[in-house]
Short mmCIF file of C-alpha atoms in Angstrom, two decimals:
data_model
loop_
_atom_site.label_atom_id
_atom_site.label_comp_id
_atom_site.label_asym_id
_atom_site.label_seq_id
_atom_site.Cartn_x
_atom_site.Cartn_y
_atom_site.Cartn_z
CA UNK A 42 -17.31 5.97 -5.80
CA UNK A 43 -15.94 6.66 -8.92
CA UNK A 44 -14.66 2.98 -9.33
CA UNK A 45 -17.97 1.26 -8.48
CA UNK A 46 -19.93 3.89 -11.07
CA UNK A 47 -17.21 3.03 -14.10
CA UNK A 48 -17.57 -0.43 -13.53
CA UNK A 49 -21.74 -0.45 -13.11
CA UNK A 50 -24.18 2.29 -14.67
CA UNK A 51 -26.52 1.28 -12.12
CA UNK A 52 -24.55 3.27 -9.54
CA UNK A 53 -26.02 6.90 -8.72
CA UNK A 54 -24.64 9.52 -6.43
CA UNK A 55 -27.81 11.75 -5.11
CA UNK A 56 -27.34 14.32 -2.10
CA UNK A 57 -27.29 18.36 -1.45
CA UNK A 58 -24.20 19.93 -3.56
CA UNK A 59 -22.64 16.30 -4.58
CA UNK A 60 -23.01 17.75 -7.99
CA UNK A 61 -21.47 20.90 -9.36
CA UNK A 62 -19.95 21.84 -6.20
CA UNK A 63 -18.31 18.45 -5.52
CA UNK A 64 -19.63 17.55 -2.28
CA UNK A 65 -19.79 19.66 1.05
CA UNK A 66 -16.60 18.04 2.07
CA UNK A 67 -15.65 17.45 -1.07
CA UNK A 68 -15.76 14.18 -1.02
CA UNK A 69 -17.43 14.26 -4.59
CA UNK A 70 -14.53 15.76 -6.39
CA UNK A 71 -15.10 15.79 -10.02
CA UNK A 72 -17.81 12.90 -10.33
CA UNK A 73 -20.48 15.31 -11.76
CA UNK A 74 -17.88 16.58 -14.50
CA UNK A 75 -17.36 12.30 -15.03
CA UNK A 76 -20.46 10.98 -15.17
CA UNK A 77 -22.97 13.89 -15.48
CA UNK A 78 -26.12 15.28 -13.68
CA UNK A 79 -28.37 12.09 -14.40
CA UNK A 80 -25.81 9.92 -12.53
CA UNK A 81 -24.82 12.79 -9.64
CA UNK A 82 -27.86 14.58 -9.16
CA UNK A 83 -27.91 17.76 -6.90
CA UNK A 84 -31.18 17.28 -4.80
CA UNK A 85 -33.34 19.62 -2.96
CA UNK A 86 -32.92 20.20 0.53
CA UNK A 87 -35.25 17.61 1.46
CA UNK A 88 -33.44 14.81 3.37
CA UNK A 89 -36.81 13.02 3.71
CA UNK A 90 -37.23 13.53 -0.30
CA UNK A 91 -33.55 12.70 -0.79
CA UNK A 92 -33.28 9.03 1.02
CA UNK A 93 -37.14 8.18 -0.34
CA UNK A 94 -35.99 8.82 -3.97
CA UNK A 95 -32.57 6.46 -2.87
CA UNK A 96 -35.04 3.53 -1.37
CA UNK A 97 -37.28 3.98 -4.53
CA UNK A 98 -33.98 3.77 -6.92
CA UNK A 99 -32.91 1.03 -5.23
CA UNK A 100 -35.93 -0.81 -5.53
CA UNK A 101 -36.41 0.09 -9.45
CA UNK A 102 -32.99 -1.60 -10.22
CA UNK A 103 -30.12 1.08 -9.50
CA UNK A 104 -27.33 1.21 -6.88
CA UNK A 105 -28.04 4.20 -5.15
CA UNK A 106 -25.67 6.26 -2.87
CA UNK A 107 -27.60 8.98 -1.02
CA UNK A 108 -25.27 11.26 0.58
CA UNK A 109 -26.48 13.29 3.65
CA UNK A 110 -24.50 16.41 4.39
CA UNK A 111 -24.68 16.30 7.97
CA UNK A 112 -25.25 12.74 9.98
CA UNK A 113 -27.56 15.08 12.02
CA UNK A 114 -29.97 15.68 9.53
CA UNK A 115 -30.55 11.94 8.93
CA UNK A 116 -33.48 13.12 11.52
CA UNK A 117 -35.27 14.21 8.92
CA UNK A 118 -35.52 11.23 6.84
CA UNK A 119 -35.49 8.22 9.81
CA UNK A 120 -39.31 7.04 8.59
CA UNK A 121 -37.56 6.37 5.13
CA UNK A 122 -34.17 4.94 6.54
CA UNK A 123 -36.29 2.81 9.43
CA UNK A 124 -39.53 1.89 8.77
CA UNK A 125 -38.72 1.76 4.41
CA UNK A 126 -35.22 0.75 3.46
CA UNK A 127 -34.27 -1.15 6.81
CA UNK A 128 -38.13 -3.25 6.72
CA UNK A 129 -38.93 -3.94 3.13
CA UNK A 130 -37.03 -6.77 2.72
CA UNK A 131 -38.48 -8.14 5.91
CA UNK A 132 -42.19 -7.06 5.08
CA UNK A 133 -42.13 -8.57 1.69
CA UNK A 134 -40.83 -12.25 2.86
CA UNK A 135 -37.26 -11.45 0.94
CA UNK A 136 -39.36 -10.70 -2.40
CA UNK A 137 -37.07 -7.11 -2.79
CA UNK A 138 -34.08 -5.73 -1.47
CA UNK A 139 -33.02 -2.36 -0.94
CA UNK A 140 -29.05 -2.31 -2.54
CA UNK A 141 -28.62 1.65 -0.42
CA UNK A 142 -25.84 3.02 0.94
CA UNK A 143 -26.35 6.14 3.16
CA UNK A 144 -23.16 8.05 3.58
CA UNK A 145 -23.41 10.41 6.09
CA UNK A 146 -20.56 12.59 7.75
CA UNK A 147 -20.79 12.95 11.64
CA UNK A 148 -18.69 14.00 14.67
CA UNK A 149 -17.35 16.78 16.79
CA UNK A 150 -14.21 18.95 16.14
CA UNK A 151 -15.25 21.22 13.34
CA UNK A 152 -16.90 24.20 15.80
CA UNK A 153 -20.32 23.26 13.88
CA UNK A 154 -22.46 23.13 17.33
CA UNK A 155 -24.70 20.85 18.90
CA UNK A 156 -26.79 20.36 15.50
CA UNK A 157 -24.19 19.64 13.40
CA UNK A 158 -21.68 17.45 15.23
CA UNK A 159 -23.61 14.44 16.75
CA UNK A 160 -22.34 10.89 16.58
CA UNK A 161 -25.40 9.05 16.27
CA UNK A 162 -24.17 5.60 15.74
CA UNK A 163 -26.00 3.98 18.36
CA UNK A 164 -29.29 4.85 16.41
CA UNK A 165 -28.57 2.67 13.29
CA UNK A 166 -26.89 -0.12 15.12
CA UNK A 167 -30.30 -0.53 17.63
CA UNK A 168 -32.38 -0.61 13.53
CA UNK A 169 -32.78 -4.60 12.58
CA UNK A 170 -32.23 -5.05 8.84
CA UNK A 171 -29.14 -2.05 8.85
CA UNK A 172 -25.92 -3.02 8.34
CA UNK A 173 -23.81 0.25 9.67
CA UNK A 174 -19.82 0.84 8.99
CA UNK A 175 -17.96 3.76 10.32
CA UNK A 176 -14.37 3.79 8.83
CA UNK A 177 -11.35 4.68 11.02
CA UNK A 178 -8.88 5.43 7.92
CA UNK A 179 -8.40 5.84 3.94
CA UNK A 180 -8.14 2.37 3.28
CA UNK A 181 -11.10 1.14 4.97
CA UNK A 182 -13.35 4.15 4.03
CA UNK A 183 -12.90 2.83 0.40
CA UNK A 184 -12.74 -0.98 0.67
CA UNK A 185 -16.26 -0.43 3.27
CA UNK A 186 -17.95 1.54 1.07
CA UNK A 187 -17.39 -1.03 -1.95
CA UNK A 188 -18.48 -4.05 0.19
CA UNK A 189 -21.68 -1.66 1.06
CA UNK A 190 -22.43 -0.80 -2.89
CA UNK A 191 -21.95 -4.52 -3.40
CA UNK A 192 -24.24 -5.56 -0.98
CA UNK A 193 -28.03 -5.94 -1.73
CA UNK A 194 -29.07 -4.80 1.43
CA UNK A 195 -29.23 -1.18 3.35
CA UNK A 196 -25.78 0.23 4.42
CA UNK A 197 -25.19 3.36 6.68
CA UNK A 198 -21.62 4.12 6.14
CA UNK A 199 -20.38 6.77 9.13
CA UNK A 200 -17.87 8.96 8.09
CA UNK A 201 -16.44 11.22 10.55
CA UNK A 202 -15.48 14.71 9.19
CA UNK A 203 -12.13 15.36 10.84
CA UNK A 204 -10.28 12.49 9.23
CA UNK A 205 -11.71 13.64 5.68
CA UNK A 206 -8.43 15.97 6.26
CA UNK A 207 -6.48 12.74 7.36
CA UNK A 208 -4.53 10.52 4.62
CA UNK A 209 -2.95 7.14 4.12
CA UNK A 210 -2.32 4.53 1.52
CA UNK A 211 -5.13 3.37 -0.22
CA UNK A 212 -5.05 -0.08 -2.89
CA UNK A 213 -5.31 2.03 -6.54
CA UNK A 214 -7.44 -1.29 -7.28
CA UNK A 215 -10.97 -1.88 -6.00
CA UNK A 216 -10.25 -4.17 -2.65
CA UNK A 217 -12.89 -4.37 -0.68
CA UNK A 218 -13.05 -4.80 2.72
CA UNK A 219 -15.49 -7.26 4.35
CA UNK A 220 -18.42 -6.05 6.48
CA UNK A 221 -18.71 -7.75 9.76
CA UNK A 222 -15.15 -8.03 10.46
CA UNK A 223 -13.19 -5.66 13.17
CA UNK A 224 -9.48 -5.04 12.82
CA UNK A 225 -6.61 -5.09 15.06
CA UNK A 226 -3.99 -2.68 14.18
CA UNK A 227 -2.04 -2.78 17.40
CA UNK A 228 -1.05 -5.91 19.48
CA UNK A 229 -0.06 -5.66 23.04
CA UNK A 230 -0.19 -6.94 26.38
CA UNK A 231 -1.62 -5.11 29.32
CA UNK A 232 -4.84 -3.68 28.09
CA UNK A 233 -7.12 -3.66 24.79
CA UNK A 234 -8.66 -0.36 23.69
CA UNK A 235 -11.65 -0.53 21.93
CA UNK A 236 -12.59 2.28 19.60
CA UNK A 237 -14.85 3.02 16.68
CA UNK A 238 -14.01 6.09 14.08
CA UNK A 239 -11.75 9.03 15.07
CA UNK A 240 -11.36 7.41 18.25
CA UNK A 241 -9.12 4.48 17.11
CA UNK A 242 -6.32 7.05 16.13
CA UNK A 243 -6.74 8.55 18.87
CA UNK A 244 -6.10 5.18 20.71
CA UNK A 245 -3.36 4.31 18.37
CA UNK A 246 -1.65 7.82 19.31
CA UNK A 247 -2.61 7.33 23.19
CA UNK A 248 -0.82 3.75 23.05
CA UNK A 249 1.77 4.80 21.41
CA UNK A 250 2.53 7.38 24.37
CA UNK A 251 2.08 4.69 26.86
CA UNK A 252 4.47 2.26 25.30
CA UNK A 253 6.95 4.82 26.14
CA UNK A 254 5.65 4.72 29.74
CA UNK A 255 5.84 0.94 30.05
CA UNK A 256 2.34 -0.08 28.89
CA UNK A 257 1.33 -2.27 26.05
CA UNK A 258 -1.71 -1.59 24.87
CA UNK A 259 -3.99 -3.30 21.89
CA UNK A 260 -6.35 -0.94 19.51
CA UNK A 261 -8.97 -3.05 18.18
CA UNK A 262 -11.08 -0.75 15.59
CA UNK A 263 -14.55 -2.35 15.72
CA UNK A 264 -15.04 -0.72 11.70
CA UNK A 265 -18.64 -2.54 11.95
CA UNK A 266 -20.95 -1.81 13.98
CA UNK A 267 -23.74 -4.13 12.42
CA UNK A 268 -22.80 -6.87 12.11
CA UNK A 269 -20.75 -6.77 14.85
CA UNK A 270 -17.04 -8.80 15.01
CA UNK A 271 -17.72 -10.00 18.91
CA UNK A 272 -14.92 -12.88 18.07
CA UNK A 273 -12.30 -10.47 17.03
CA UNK A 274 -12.81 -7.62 20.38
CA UNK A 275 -13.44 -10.48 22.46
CA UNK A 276 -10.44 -12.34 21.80
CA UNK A 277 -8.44 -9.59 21.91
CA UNK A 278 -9.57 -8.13 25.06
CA UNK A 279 -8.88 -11.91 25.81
CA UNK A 280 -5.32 -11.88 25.72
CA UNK A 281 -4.93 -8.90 28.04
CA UNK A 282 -7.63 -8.89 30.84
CA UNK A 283 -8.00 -5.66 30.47
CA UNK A 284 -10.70 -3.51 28.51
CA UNK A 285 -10.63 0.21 27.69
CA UNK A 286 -14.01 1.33 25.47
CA UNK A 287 -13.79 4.46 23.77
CA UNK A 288 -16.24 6.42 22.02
CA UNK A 289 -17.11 10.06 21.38
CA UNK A 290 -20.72 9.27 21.53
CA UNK A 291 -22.58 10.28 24.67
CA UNK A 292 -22.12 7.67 27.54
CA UNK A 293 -25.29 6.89 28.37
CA UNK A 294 -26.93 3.85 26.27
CA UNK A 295 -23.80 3.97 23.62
CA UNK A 296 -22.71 1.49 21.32
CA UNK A 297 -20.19 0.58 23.89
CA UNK A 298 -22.54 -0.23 26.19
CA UNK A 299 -23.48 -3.18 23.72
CA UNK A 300 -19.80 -4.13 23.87
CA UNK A 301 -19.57 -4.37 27.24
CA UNK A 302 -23.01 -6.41 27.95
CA UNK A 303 -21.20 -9.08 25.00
CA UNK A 304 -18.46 -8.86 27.48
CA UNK A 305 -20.34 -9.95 30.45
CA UNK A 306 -22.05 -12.23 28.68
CA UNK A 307 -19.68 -14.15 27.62
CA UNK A 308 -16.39 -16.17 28.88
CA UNK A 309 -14.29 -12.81 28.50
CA UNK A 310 -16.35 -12.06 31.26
CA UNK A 311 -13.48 -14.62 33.46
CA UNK A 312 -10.52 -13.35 31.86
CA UNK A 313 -10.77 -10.07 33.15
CA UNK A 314 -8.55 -8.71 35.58
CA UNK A 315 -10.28 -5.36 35.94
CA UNK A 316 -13.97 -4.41 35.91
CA UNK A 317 -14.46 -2.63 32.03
CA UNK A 318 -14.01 0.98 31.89
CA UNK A 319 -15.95 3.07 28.91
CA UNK A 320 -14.30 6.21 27.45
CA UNK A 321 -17.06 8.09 26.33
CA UNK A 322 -18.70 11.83 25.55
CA UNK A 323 -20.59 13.71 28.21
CA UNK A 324 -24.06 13.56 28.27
CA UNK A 325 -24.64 16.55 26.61
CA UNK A 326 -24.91 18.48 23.42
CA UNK A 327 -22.14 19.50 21.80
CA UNK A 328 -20.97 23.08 22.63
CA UNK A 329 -20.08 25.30 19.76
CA UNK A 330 -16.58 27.25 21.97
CA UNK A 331 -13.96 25.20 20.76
CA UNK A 332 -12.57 24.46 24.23
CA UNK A 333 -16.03 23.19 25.93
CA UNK A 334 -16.22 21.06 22.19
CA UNK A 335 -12.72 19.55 23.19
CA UNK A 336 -13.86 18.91 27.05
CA UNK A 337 -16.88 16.87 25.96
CA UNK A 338 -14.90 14.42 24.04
CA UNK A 339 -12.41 12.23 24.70
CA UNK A 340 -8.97 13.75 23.49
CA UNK A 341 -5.87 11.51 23.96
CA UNK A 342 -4.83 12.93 27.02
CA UNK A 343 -8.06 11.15 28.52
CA UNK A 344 -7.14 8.21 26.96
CA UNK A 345 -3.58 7.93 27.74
CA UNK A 346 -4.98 8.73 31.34
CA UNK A 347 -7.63 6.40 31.80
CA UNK A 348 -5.15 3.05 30.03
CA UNK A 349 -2.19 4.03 33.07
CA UNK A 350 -5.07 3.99 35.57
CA UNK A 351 -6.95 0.60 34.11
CA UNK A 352 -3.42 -0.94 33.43
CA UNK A 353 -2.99 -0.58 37.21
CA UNK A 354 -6.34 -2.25 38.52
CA UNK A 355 -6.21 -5.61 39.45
#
């Protein structure tokens, strides 16, 4: 953030504590000290107010990032994300955009409860006219998030709050990294895991366990949800037959539900040599006793488990 506001004055930081405080994970640091409190404003708690002001910004000229301290409270302000920011362009026949990006900070893991810990990716991704991102490491967290302040349209950019304590190397200069392209950090043979966020380190862990077993598993790490890579994951899960989708999302009408319909609908569909399996939360809110919190989600015991058993099938 601090690159893209140097380089443009039309970049704004807006959220609850980005300011003095630096950011509720501090993910804000010193940009208040940097650029001062017209540029990183400290908002009221208002998420509806917050995101309005961003969609107005936006439309006045400025490159506004709205941060929302919880993903969870986005529920407050969905009339403004859906029916303003994600429409306008449509509504006006292309006569404005809306340049937003809408960090917001989601997942389990933390002991913060069912209100606090949602992964509510599914919601964005189902909105026409979002584009929605959800960054799996360092790198990609910064290279997304420049693509979204660079591009004139609404960006929800998922950040998941256990890997804000995660680190890796990360380009000192600006790269960006393209939206609408899925990566492929793992290669292997017998099965392709599929996984968005925390989950694809989880993966990468879980296959790294199997290889010692005898099992060669692919991660593919969709990174964007909308638009979504379908070439990429499907030609991956091409070259092993075999597809494992993981999410910590609730089950039940997931984003890797969408995955698997593109797999059926498509020629994948004939490469398979095992029905799909999905990987996913239990339908139910999150539970605030750290132990019921791990047994909702998948952990990589469940994954390593459930790649030997679909590495089997067939």
């Amino acid at each position: 953030m601090g690159q893209a506001m140097a380089a443009d004055d039309r970049v704004v930081l807006l959220g609850e504590d980005v300011g003095v405080y630096g950011g509720a994970f501090g993910v804000s640091g010193d940009l208040h000290g940097r650029f001062g409190g017209e540029r990183v404003r400290d908002t009221p708690i208002s998420e509806l107010g917050i995101v309005g002001a961003g969609v107005g910004m936006a439309l006045s000229g400025l490159l506004p990032i709205v941060e929302i301290q919880f993903s969870d409270f986005t529920c407050q302000a969905m009339d403004q994300i859906v029916n303003q920011a994600a429409k306008i362009h449509f509504m006006l026949g292309g006569a404005a955009h809306v340049p937003l990006v809408l960090r917001a900070p989601g997942g389990s893991g933390t002991g913060a409860a069912g209100q606090h810990s949602q992964s509510l990716e599914a919601w964005f991704a189902h909105t026409p006219g979002l584009k929605v991102v959800m960054p799996s490491n360092a790198a990609d967290a910064k290279g997304l998030l420049l693509s979204a302040i660079d591009d004139p349209d609404p960006v929800v950019v998922l950040e998941h709050k256990l890997l804000y304590k995660t680190s890796g190397p990360v380009p000192v200069e600006p790269v960006r990294v393209p939206i609408g392209k899925a990566a492929v950090p793992r290669r292997g043979t017998d099965l392709t895991m599929v996984a968005t966020g925390v989950m694809v380190s989880r993966c990468l862990e879980a296959a790294a366990r199997l290889e010692a077993d005898g099992v060669s598993a692919s991660v593919v790490d969709v990174r964007t949800l909308t638009p979504f890579d379908a070439e990429t994951v499907l030609g991956a899960i091409d070259e092993t037959g075999r597809a494992l989708l993981v999410q910590e999302a609730p089950r039940h009408v997931g984003f890797m539900s969408e995955v698997a319909a593109r797999i059926a609908e498509s020629e994948s569909l004939y490469r398979l040599l095992a029905p799909v399996k999905r990987l996913c939360g239990l339908d139910t809110p999150i539970p605030y006793a750290p132990q019921l919190e791990r047994s909702v989600v998948p952990q990589v015991d469940d994954v390593v488990a459930a790649a030997r058993a679909l590495a089997v099938v067939g």
